[in-house]
Short mmCIF file of C-alpha atoms in Angstrom, two decimals:
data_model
loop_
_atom_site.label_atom_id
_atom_site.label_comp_id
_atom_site.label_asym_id
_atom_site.label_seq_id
_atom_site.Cartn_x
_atom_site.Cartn_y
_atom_site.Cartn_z
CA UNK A 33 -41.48 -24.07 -25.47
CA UNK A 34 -40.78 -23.35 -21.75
CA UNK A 35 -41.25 -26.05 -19.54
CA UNK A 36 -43.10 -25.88 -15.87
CA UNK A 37 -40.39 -24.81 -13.09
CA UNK A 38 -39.20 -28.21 -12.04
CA UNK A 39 -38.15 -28.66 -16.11
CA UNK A 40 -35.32 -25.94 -15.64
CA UNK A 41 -31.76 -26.26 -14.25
CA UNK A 42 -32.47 -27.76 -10.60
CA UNK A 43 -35.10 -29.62 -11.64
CA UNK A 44 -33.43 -33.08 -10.23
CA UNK A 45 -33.33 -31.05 -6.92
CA UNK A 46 -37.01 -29.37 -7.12
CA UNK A 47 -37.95 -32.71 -8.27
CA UNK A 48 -36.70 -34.68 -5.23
CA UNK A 49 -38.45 -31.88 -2.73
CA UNK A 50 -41.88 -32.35 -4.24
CA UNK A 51 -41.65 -36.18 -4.24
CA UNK A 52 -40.79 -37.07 -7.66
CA UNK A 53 -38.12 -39.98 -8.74
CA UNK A 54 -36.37 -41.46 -11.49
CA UNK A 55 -35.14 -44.69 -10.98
CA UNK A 56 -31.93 -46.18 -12.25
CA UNK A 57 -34.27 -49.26 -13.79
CA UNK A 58 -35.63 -46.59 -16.65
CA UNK A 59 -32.55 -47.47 -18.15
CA UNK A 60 -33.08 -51.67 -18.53
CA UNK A 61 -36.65 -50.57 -19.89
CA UNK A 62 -35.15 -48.09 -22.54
CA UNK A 63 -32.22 -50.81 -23.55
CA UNK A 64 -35.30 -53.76 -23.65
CA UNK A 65 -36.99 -51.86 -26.35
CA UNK A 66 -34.28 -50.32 -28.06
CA UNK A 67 -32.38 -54.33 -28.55
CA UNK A 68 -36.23 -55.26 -29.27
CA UNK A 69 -36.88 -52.25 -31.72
CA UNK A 70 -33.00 -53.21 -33.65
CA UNK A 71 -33.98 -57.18 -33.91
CA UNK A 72 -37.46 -56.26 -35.50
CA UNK A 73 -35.97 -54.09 -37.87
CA UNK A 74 -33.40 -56.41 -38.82
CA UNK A 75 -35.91 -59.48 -39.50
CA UNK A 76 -37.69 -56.55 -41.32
CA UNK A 77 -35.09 -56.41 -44.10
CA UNK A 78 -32.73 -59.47 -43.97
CA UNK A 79 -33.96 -60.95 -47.11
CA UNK A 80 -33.91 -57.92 -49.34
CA UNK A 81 -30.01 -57.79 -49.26
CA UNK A 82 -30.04 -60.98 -50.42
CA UNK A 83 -33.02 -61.50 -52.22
CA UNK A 84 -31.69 -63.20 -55.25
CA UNK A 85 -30.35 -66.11 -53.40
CA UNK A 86 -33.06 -66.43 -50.88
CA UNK A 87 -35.34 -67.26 -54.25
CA UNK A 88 -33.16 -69.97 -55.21
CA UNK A 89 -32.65 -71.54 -52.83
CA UNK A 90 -36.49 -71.61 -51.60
CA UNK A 91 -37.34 -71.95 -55.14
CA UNK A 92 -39.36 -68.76 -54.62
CA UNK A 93 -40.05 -65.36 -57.42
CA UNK A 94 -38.62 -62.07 -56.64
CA UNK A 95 -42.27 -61.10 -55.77
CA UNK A 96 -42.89 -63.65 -52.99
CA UNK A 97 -39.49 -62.47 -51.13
CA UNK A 98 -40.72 -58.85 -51.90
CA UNK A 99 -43.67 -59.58 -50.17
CA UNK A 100 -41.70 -60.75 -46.95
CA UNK A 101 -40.72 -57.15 -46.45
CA UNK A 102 -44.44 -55.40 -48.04
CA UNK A 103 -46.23 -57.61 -44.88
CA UNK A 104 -44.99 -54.80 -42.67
CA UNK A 105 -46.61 -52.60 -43.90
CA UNK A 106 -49.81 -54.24 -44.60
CA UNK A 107 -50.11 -55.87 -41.29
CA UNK A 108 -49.65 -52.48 -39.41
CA UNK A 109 -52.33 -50.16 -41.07
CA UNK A 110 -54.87 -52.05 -39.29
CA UNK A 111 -52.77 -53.40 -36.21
CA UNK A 112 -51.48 -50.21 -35.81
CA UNK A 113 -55.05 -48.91 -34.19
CA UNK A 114 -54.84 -52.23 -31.72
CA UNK A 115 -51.59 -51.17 -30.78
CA UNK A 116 -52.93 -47.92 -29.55
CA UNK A 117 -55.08 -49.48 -27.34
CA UNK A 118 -52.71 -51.93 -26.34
CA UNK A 119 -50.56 -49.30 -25.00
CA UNK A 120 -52.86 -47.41 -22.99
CA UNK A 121 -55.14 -50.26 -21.91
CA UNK A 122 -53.13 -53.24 -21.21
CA UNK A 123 -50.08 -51.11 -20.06
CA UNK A 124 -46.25 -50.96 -21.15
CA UNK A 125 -44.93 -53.95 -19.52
CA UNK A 126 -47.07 -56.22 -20.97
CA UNK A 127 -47.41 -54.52 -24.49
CA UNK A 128 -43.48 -55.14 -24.61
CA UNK A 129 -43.73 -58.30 -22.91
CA UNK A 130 -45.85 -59.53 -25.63
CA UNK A 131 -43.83 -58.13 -28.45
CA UNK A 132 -40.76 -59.68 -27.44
CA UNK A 133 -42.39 -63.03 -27.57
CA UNK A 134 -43.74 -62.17 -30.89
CA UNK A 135 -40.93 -61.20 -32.51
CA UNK A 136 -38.48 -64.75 -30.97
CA UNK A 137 -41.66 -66.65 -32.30
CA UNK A 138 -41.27 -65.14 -36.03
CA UNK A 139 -37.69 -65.31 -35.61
CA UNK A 140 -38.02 -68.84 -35.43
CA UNK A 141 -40.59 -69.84 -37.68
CA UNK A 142 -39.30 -68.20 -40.59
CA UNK A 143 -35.96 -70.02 -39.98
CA UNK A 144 -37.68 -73.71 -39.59
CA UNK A 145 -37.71 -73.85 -43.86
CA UNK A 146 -33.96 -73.83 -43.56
CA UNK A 147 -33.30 -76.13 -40.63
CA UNK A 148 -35.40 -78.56 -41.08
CA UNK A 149 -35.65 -80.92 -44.26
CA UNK A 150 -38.48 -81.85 -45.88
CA UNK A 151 -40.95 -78.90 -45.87
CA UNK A 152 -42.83 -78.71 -48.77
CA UNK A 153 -44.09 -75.21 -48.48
CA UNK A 154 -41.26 -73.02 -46.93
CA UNK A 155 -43.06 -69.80 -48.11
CA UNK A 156 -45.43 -70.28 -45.72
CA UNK A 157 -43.26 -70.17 -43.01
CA UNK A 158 -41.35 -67.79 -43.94
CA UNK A 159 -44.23 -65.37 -44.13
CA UNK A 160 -46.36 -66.69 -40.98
CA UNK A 161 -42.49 -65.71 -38.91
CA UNK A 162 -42.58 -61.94 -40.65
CA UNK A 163 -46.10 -61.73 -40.29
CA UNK A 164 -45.64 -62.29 -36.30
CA UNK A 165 -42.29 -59.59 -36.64
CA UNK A 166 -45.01 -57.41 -38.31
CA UNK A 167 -47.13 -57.65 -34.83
CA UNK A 168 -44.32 -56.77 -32.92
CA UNK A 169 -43.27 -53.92 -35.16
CA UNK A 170 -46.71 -52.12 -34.40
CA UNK A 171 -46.65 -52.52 -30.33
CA UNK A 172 -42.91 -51.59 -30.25
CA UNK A 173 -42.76 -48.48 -33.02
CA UNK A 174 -44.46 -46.10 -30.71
CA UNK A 175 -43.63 -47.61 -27.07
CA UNK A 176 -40.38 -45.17 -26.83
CA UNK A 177 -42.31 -41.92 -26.17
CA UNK A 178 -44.71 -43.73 -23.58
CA UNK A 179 -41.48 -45.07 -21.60
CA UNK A 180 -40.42 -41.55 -21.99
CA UNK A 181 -43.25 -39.44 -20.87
CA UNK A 182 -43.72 -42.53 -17.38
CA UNK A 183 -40.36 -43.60 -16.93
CA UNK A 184 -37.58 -40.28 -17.37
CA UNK A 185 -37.76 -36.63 -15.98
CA UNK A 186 -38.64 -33.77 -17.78
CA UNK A 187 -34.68 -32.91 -18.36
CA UNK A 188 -33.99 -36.55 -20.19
CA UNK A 189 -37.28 -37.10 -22.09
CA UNK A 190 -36.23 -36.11 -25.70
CA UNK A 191 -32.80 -38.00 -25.45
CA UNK A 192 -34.50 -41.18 -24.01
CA UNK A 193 -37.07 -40.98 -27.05
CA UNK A 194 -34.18 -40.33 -29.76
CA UNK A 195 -32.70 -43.39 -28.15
CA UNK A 196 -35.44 -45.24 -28.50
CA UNK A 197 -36.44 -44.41 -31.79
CA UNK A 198 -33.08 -44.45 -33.48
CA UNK A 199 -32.36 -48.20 -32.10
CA UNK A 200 -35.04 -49.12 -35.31
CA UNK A 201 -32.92 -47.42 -38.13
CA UNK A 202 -29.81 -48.99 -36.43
CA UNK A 203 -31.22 -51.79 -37.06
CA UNK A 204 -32.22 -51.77 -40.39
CA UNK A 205 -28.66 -50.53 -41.03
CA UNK A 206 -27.14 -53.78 -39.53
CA UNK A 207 -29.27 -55.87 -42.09
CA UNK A 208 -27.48 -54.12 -44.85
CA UNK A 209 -24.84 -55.03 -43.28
CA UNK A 210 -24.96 -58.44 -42.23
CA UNK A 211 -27.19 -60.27 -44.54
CA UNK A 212 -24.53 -59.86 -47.77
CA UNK A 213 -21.93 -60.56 -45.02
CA UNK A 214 -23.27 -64.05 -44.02
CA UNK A 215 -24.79 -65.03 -46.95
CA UNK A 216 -22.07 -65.89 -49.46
CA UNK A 217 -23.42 -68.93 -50.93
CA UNK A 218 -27.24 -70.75 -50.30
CA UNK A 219 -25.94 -72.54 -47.61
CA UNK A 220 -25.19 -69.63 -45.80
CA UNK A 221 -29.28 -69.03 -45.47
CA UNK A 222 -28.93 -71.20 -41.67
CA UNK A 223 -26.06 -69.15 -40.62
CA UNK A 224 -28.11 -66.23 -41.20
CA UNK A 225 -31.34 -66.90 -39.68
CA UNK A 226 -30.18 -68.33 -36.25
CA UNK A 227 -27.31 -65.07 -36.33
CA UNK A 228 -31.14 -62.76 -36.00
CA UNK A 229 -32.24 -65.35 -33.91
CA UNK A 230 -29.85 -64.73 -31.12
CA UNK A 231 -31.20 -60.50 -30.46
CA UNK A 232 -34.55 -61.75 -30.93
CA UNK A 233 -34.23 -64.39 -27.73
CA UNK A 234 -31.90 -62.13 -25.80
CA UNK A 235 -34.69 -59.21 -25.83
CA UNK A 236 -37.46 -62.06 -25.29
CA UNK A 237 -35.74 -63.13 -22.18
CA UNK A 238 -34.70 -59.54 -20.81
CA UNK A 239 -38.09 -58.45 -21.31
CA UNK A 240 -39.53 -61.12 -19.67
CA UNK A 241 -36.91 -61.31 -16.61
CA UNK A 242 -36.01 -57.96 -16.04
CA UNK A 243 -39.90 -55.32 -16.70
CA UNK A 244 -41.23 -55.66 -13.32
CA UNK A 245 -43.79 -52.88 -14.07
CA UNK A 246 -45.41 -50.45 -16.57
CA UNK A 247 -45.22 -47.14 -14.20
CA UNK A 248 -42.73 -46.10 -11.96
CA UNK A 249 -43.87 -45.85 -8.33
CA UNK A 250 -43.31 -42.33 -7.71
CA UNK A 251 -43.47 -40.84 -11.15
CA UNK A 252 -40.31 -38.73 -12.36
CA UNK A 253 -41.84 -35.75 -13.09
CA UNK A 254 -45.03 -33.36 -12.91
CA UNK A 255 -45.99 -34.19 -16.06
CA UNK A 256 -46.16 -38.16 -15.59
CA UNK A 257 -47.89 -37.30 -12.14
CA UNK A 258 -50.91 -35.71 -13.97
CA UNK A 259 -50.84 -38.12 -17.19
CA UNK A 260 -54.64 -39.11 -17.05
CA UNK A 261 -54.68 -40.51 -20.00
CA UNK A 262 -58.15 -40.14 -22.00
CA UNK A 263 -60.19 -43.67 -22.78
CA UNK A 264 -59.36 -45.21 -26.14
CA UNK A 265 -61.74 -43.76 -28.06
CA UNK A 266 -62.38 -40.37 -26.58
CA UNK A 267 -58.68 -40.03 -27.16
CA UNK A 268 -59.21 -40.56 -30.71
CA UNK A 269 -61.63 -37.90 -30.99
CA UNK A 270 -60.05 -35.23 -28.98
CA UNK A 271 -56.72 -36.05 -31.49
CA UNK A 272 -59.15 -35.76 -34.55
CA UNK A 273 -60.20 -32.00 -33.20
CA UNK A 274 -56.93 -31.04 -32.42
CA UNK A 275 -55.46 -28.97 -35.53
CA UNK A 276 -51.85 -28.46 -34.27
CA UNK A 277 -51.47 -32.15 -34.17
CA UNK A 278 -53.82 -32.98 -36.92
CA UNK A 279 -51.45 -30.90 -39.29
CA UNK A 280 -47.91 -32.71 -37.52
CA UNK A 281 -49.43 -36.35 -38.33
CA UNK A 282 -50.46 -35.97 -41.67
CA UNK A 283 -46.74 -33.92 -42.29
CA UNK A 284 -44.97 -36.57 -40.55
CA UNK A 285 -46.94 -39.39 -41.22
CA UNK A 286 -46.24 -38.48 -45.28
CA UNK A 287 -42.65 -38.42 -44.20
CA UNK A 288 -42.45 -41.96 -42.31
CA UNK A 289 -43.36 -42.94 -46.09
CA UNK A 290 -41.08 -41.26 -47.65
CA UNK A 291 -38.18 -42.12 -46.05
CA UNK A 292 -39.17 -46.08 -45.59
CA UNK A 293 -39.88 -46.18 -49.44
CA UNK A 294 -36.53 -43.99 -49.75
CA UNK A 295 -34.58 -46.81 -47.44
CA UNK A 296 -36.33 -49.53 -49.69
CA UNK A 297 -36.23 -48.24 -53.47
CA UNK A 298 -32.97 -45.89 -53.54
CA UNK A 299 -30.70 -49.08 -55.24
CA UNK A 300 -33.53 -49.26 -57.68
CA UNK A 301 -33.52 -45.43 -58.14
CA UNK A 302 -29.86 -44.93 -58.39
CA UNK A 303 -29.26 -47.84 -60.69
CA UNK A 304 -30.98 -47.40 -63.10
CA UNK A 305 -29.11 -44.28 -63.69
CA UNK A 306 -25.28 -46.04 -63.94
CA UNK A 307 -24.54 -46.46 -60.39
CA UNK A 308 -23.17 -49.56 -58.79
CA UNK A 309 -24.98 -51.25 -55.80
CA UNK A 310 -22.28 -50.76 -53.78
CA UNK A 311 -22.65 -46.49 -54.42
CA UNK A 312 -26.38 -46.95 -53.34
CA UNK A 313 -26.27 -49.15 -50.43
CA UNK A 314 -23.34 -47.00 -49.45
CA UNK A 315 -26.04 -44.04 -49.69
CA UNK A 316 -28.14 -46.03 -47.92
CA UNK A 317 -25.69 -46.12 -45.20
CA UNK A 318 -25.18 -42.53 -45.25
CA UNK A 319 -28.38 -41.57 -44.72
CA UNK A 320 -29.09 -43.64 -41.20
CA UNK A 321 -25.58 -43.02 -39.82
CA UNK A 322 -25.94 -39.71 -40.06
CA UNK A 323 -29.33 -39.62 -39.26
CA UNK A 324 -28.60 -41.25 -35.90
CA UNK A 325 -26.07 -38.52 -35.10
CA UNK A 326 -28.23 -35.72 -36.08
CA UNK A 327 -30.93 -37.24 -33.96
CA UNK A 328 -28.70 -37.63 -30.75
CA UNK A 329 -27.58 -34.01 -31.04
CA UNK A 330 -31.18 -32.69 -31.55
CA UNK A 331 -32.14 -34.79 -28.67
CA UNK A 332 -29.74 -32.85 -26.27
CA UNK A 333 -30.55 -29.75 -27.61
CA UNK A 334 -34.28 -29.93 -27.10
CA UNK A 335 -33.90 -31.54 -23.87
CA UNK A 336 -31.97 -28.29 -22.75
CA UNK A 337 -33.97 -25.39 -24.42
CA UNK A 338 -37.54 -27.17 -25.13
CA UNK A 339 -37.59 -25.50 -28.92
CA UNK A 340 -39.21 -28.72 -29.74
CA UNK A 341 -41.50 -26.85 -32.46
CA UNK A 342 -38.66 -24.52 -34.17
CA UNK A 343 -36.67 -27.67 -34.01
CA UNK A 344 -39.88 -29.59 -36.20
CA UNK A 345 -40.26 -26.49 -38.46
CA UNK A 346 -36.66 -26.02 -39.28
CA UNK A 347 -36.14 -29.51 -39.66
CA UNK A 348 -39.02 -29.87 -42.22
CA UNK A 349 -37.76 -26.76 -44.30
CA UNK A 350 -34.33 -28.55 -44.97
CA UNK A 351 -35.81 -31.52 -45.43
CA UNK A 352 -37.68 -30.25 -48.12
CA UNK A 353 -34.93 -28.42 -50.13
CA UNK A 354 -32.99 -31.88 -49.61
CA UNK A 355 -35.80 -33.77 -51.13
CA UNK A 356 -35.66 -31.49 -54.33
CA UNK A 357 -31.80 -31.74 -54.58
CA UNK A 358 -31.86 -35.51 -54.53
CA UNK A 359 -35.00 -35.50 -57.13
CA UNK A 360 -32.95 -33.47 -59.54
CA UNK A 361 -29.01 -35.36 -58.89
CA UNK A 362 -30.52 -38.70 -58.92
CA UNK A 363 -31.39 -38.32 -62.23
CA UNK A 364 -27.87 -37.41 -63.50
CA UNK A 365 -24.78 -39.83 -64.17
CA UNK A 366 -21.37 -39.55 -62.27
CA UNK A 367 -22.43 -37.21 -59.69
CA UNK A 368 -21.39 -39.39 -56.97
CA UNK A 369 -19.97 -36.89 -54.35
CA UNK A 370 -22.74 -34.69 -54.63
CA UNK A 371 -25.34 -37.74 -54.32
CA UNK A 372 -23.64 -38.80 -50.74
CA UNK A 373 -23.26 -35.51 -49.71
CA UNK A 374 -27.68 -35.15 -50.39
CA UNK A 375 -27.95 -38.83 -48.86
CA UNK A 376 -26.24 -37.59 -45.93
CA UNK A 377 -27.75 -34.10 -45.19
CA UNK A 378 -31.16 -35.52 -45.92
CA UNK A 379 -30.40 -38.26 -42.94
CA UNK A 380 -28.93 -35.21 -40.97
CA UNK A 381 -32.20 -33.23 -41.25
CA UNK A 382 -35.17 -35.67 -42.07
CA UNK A 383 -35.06 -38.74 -39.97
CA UNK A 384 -32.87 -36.80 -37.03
CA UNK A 385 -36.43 -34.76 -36.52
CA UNK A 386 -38.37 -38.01 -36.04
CA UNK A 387 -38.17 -38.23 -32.24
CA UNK A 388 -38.52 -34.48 -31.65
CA UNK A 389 -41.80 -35.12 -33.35
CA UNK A 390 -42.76 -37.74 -31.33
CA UNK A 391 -42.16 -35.77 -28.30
CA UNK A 392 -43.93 -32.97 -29.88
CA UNK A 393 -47.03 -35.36 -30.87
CA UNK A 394 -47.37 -35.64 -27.12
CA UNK A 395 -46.67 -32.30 -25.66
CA UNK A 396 -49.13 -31.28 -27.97
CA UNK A 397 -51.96 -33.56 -27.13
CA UNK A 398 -52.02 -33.89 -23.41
CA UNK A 399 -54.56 -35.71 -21.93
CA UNK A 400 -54.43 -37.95 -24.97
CA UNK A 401 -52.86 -41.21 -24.22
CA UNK A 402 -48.77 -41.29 -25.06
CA UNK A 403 -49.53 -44.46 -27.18
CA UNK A 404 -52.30 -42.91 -29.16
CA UNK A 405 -50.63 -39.69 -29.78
CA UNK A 406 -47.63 -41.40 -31.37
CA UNK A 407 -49.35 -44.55 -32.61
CA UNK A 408 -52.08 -42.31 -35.32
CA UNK A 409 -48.67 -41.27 -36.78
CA UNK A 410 -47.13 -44.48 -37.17
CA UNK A 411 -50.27 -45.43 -38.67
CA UNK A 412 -50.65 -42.98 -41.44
CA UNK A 413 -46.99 -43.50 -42.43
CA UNK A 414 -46.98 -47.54 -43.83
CA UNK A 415 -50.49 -45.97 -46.07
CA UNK A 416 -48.27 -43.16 -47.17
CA UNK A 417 -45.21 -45.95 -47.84
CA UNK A 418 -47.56 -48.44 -49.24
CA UNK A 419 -48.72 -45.72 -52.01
CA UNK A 420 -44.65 -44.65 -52.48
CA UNK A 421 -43.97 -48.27 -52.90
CA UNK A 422 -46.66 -48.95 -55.51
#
């Protein structure tokens, strides 16, 4: 895919001749959603690492503190439309503006049942604070390639998306990590919650203090120059007739699920089977690390040669032979170093392609709205998890 002349090497000098600018505050905007992104995947899955003693000590079943990770996905199928709107009605700064304050607000109502003595129905709370996370998760999940397409020139577009995007497996990724590390006993449980407090307030405040607007005010490229976005719903339709994207969102909209129910259900796979939970959440591990690093080296490659649709394509294919290898290995015993070495390659080549999608959702759908363009996607994917997870 060749980009228009001012995409090619020169383009920051072509750029600056016909009037078009990047400023140096596209950066605060990309690290305000990415810390946002990271905190709402972490309040996603802090309890599952620690499930068991989250139930006793809340006196709760292993279904209710189940159902503290499912509300993400049932709050977004039908939030997840609003969010498109959101995006391209209301406007970027104020979309993120209001999912920073959603996501301190859960952050601190789910932690009131273990700071402050005396409730009688900490459930409750704890799901009304993931339920508000859940909010957040839909207006943030897609805001990466809309910053991208406004905010960064042609030449940075795909990197600033992959950084965006990655930020939310990073996150989930430090919740493995941290939840088993700070919860050793049940009174731990306070330690934890105000420790996911803290990223939660920090992007609250920096969003709040530091987006001044949702467009540049000379845009960075030709591209965000011409972005006359469609209206809500005659954006919907015009995605609903296009076949190249139609085909991309249900592809990658059945792999969002696939992975998420992948990150949630492989210690439940793999042990049953003889291995330890510390083989599977070391799997687990595996697959985002290098799933980050394939994603970062995709995202330089495509921002240099623009093979955003052999990069999809490819990616798929591997994917797919992955997926086989790890349906046949899981089912064996003691065939650790091949299982890590599938965990890994299937991070490598399956989640890495998420943000080249993303930018190719838009590419591909231009007028159509940024937010709606990525936003269908992100839809169909927590259906396609919520019918893995079942």
């Amino acid at each position: 895919m060749e980009g228009p002349a001012g995409d090619r090497p020169g383009a920051p000098v072509l750029g600056a001749l016909r009037g078009y600018r990047a400023y140096a505050r596209r950066w605060v905007f990309l690290l305000v959603l990415s810390l946002l992104s990271c905190s709402n995947a972490t309040l996603w899955l802090s309890f599952a690492p620690v499930a068991d003693t989250i139930a006793r000590h809340f006196l709760l079943s292993t279904e209710q503190i189940n159902w503290l990770s499912l509300v993400y996905l049932v709050v977004s199928i039908p939030f997840g439309v609003v969010a498109i709107w959101a995006l391209d009605s209301v406007g970027l700064r104020w979309t993120t503006i209001l999912c920073a304050w959603l996501n301190f607000a859960g952050s601190l109502l789910r932690a009131l049942p273990s700071m402050v003595v005396g409730i009688q129905d900490p459930f409750a709370f704890l799901m009304g604070g993931q339920s508000l996370c859940a909010l957040a998760q839909s207006l943030v999940i897609s805001s990466p390639a809309k910053l991208a397409a406004l905010w960064f020139p042609e030449h940075q577009r795909a990197m600033a998306n992959t950084i965006g995007m990655m930020s939310n497996p990073l996150g989930i990724l430090a919740a493995n990590v941290l939840s088993p590390a700070l919860v050793k006993k049940e009174d731990d449980i306070t330690l934890m919650m105000v420790v996911y407090i803290i990223p939660a307030g920090l992007a609250c405040l920096l969003a709040s203090a530091c987006l001044w607007e949702s467009v540049p005010p000379t845009p960075p490229s030709a591209g965000a120059a011409h972005s006359t976005s469609e209206s809500f719903l005659d954006g919907l339709k015009l995605l609903a007739r296009n076949k190249a994207y139609v085909i991309l969102a249900v592809c990658f909209g059945g792999g969002i699920g696939i992975f998420s129910s992948f990150s949630v259900l492989l210690e439940q796979v793999l042990c049953v089977n003889g291995y330890s939970d510390e083989f599977a959440g070391l799997c687990g591990a595996l697959f985002i690390v290098f799933g980050i690093l394939g994603a970062l080296a995709l995202g330089l490659y495509v921002d240099r040669t623009k093979h955003f649709t052999e990069v999809v394509k490819v990616g798929f294919c591997l994917t797919s032979v992955v997926c086989v290898a790890f349906a046949l290995v899981s089912q064996l015993r003691g065939q650790t170093a091949a299982l890590a070495a599938i965990c890994s390659l299937l991070g490598f080549f399956g989640f890495s392609v998420a943000p080249v999608a993303m930018e190719l959702a838009v590419e591909c759908t231009f007028p159509v709205g940024e937010g709606a363009a990525v936003g269908l996607v992100f839809v169909l994917g927590p259906r396609a998890r919520s019918q893995w997870c079942c």
